[in-house]
mmCIF file of C-alpha atoms and ligand atoms in Angstrom:
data_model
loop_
_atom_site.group_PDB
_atom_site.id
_atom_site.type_symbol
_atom_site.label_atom_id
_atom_site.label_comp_id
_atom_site.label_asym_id
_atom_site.label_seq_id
_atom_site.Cartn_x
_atom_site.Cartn_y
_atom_site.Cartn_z
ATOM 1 C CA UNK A 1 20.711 12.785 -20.111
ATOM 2 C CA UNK A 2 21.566 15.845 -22.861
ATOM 3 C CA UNK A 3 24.133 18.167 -21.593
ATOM 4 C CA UNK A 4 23.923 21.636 -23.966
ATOM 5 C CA UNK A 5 27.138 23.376 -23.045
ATOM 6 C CA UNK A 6 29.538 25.483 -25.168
ATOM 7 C CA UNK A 7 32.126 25.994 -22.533
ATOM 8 C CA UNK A 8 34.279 23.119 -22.712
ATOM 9 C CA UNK A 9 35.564 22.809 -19.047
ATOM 10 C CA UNK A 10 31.915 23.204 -17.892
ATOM 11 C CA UNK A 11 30.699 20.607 -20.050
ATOM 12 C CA UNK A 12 33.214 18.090 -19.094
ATOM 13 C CA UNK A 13 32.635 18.818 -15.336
ATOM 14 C CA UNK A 14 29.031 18.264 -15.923
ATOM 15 C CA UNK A 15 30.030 15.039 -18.135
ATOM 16 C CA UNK A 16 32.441 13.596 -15.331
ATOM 17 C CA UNK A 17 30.289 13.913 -12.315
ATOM 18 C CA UNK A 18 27.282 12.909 -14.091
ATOM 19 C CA UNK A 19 29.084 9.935 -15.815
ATOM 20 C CA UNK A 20 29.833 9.234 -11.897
ATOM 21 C CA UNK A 21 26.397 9.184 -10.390
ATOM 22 C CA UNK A 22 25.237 6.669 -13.470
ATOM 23 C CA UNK A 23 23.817 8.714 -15.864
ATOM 24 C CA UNK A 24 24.511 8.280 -19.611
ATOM 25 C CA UNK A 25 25.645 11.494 -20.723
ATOM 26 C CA UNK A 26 25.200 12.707 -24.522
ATOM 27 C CA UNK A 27 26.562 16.284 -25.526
ATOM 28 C CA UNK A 28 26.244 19.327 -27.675
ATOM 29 C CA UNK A 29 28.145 22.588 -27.405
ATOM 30 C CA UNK A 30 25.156 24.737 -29.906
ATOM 31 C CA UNK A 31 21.347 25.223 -30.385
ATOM 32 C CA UNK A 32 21.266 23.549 -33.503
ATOM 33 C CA UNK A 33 23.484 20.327 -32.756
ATOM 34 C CA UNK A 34 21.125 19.761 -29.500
ATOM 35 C CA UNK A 35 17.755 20.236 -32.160
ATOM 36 C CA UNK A 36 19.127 17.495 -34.501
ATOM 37 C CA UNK A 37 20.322 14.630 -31.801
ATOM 38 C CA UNK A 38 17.704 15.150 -28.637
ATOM 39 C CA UNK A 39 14.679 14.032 -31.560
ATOM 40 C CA UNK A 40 16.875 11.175 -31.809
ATOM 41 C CA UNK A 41 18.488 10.205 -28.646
ATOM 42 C CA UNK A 42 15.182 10.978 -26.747
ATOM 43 C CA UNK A 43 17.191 11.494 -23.518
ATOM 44 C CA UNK A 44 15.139 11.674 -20.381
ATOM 45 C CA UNK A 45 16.546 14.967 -18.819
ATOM 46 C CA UNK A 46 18.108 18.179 -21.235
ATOM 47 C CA UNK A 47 20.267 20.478 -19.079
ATOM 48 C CA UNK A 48 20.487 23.528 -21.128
ATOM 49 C CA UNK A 49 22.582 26.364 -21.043
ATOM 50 C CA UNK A 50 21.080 29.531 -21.887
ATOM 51 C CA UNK A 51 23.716 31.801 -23.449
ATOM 52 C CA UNK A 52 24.520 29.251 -26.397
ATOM 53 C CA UNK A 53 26.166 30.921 -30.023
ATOM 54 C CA UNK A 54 23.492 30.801 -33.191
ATOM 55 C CA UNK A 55 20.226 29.405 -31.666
ATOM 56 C CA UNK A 56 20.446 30.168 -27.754
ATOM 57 C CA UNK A 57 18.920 27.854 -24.678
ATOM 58 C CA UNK A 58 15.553 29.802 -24.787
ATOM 59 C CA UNK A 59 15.225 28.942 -28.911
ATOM 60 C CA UNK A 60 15.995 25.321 -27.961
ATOM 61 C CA UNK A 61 13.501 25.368 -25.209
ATOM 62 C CA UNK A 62 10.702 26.788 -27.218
ATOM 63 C CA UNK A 63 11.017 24.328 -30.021
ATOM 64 C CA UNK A 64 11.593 21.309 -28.039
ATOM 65 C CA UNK A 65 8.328 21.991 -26.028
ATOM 66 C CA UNK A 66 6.528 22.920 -28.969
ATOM 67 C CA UNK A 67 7.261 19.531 -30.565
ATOM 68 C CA UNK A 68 5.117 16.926 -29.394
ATOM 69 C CA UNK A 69 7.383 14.529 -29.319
ATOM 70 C CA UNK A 70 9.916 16.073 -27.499
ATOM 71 C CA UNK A 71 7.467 18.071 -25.495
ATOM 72 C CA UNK A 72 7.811 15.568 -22.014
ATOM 73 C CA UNK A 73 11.249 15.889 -21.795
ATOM 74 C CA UNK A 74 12.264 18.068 -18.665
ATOM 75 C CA UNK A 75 14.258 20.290 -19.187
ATOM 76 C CA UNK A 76 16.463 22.321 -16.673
ATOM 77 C CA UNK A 77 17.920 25.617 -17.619
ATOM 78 C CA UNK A 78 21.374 26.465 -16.680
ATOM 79 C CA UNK A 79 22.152 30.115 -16.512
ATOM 80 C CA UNK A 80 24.234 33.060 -15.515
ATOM 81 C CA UNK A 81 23.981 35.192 -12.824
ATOM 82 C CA UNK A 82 21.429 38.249 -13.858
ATOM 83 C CA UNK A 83 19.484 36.844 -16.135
ATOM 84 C CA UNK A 84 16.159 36.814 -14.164
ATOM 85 C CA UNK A 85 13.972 37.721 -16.866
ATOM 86 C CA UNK A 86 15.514 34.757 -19.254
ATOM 87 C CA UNK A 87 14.715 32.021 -16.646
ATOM 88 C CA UNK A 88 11.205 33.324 -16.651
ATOM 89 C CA UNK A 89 10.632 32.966 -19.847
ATOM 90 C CA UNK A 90 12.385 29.671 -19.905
ATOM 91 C CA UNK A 91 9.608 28.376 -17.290
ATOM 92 C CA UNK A 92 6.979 29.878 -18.887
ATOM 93 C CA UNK A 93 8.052 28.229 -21.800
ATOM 94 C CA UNK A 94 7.965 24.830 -20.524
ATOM 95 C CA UNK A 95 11.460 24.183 -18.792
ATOM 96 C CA UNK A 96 10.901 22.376 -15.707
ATOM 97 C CA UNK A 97 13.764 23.970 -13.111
ATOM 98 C CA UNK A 98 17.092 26.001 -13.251
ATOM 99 C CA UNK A 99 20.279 26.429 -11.531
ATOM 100 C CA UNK A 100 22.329 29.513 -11.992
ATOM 101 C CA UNK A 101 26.065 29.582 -12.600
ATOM 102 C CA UNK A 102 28.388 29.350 -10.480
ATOM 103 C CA UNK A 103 26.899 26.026 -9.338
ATOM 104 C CA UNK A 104 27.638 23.633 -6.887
ATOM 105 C CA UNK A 105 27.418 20.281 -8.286
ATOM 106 C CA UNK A 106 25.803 18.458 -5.158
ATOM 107 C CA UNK A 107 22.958 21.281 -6.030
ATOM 108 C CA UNK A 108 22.849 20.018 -9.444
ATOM 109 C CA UNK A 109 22.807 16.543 -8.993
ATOM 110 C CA UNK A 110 19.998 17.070 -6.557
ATOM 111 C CA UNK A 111 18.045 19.114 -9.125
ATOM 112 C CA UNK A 112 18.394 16.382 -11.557
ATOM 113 C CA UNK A 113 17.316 13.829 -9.236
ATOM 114 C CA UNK A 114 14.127 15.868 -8.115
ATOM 115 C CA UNK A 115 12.810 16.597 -11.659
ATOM 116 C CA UNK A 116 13.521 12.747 -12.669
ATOM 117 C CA UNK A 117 12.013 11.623 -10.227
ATOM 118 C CA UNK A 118 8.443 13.937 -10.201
ATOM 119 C CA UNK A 119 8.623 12.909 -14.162
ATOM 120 C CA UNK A 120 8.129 9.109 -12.956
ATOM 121 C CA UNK A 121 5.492 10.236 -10.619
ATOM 122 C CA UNK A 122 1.743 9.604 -11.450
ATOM 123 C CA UNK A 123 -0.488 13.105 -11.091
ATOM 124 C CA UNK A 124 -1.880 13.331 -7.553
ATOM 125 C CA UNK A 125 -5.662 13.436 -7.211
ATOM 126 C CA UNK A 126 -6.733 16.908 -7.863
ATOM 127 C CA UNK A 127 -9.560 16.845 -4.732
ATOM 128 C CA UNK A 128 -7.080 14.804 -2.067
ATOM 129 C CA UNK A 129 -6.044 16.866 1.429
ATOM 130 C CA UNK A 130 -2.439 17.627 0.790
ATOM 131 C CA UNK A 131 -0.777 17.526 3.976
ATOM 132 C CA UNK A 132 2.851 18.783 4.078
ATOM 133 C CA UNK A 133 4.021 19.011 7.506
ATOM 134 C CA UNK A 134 1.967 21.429 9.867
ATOM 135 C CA UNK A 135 -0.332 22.641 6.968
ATOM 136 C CA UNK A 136 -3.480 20.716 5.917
ATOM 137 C CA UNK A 137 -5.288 21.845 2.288
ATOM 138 C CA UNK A 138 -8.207 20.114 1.694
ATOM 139 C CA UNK A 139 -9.493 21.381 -1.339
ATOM 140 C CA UNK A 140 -13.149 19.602 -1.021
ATOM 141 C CA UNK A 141 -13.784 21.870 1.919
ATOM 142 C CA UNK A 142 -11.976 24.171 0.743
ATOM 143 C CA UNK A 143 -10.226 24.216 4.173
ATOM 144 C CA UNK A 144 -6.670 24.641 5.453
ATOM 145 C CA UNK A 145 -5.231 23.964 9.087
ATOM 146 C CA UNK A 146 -2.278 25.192 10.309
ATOM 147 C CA UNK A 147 -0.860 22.743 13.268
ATOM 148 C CA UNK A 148 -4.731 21.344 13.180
ATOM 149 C CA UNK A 149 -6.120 25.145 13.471
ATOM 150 C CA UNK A 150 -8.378 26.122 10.963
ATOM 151 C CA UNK A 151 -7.071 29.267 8.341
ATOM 152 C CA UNK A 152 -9.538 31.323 7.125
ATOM 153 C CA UNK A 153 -8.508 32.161 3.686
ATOM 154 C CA UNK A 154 -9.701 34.178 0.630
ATOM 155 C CA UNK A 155 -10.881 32.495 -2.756
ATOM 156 C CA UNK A 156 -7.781 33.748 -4.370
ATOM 157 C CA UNK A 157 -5.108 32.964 -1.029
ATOM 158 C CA UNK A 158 -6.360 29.085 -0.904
ATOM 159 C CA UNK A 159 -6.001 28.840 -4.712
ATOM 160 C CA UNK A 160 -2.577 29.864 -4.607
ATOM 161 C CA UNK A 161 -1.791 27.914 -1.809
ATOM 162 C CA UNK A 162 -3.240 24.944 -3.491
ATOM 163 C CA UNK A 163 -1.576 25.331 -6.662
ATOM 164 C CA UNK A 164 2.090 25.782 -5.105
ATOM 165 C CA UNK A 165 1.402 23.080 -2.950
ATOM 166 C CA UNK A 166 0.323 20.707 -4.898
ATOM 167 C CA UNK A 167 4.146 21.026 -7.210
ATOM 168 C CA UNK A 168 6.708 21.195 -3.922
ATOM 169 C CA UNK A 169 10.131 22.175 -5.455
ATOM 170 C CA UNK A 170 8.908 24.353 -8.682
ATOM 171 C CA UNK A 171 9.011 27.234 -9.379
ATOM 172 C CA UNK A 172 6.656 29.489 -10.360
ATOM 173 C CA UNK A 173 6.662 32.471 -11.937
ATOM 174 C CA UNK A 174 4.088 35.362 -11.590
ATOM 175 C CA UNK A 175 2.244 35.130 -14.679
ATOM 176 C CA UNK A 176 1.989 30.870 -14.245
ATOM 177 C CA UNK A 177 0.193 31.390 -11.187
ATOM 178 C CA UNK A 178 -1.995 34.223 -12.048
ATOM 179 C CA UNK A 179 -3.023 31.853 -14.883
ATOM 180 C CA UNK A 180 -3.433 29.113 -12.533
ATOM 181 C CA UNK A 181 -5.605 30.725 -10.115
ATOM 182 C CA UNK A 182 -7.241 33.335 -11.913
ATOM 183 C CA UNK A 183 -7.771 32.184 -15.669
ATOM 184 C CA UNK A 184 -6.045 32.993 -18.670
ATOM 185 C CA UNK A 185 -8.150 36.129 -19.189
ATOM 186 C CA UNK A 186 -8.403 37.734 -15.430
ATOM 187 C CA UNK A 187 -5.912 41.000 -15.227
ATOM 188 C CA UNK A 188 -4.248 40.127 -12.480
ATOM 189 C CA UNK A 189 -0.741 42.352 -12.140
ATOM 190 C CA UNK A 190 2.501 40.969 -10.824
ATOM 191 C CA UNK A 191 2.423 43.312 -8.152
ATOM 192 C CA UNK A 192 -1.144 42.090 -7.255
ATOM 193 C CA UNK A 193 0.792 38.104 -6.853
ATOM 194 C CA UNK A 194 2.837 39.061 -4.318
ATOM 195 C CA UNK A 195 0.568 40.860 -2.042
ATOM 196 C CA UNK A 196 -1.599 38.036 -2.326
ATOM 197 C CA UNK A 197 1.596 36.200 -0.933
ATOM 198 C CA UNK A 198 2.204 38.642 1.681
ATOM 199 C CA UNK A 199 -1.573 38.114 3.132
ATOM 200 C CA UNK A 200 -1.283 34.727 2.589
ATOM 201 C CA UNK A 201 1.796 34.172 4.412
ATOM 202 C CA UNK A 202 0.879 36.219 7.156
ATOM 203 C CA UNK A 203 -2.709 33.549 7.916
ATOM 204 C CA UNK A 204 -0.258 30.692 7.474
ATOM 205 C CA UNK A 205 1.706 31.824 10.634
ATOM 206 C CA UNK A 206 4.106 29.320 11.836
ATOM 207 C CA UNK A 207 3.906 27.663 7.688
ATOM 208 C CA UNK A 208 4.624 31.334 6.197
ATOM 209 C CA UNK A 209 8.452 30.042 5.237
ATOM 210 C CA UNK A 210 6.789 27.164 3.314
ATOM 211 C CA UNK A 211 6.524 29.543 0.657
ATOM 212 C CA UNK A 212 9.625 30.712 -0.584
ATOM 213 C CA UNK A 213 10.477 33.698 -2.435
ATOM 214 C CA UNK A 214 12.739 33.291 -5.755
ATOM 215 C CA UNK A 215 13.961 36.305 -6.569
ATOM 216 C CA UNK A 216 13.563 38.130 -9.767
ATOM 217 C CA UNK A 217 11.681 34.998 -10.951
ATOM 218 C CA UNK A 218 8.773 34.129 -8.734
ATOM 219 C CA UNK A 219 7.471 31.647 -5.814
ATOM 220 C CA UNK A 220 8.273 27.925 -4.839
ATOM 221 C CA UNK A 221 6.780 25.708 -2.423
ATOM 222 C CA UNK A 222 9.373 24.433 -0.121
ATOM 223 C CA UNK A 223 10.269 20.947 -0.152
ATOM 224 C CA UNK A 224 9.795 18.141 2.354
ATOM 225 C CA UNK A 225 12.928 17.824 4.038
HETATM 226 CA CA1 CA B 1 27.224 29.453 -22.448
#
């Protein structure tokens, strides 16, 4: 694991309880430093910090998902309070999570473990009923039940239940899922995403709190659990 961190005292929190719960911990406290070694070390997880000096967390991000080889590495984003419109940016770019500061470091630990752990995971079949607790999607049928009760959903409410369903735990932003269910080229406004939400959790009923709302940043399908 690559801990970017220019506050000292953070970093070595982060290094002593990750140390702790067996992870191999390599450091950097700037942009650059973390650019030269994580080519190198190949770690399996980056936690970034966003407000670095010279090249900051969303620089780092950018270049270490444009570079192919460093592109698989997840990375989660570590950030202050307010900056909504960074960690958007940061998972649009590529980063996998984020955790705002002040954190606890149970919450942390658990993030790491989550992303680590979908990273080992093979891609679930594309055309397989998902079933996560009360809600059924199969997405041959294009059907979804709700406590075995069929849901009669738009073209544009299953697809975005499908595609936040299918990645439990992530969060999306806006623009990812317009993409996602719409196309790359299909004006779709923010706005237009979360009325889409609204209407779709009102037909989900009793699931409606499976989708949860991140604020200032976008949507994420609620965890098993
Ligand atoms: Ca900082």
């Amino acid at each position: 694991m690559f801990i970017v961190e220019d506050e000292e005292d953070i970093l070595e929190l982060l290094r002593y309880h990750l140390s702790r719960d067996g992870y191999t911990v390599t450091t950097a406290t700037d942009g650059e430093e973390a650019l030269s070694a994580i080519p190198k070390i190949m770690p399996d997880l980056v936690l970034l910090d966003l407000m670095l000096p010279g090249v900051d967390g969303l620089d780092v991000c950018r270049k270490l998902k444009k570079d192919t080889q460093t592109a698989a590495i997840p990375i989660i984003m570590v950030t202050a309070k307010g900056e909504e419109s960074d960690i958007v940016t940061g998972l649009e770019l590529g980063a996998d999570d984020y955790v705002a500061k002040p954190f606890s470091m149970k919450v942390l630990i658990a993030r790491v473990r989550t992303v680590l752990h979908r990273k080992g995971q093979p891609p679930a079949d594309a055309d397989a009923t998902l079933c996560v607790r009360d809600l059924a999607i199969d997405p041959r049928r294009r059907e979804v039940l709700v406590k075995g009760k069929p849901v009669d959903l738009t073209f544009t409410e299953f697809g975005l239940l499908r595609f936040l369903a299918g990645r439990p735990g992530w969060v999306m932003t806006r623009d990812q899922i317009i993409y996602a269910v719409r196309g790359e080229d299909y004006a779709v406004t923010d706005r237009a995403v979360d009325v889409q939400i609204v209407g779709l959790r009102k037909k989900l009923g009793k699931c409606a709190d499976y989708i949860e709302t991140v604020r200032g940043v976008g949507y994420r399908f609620k965890e098993s659990g």
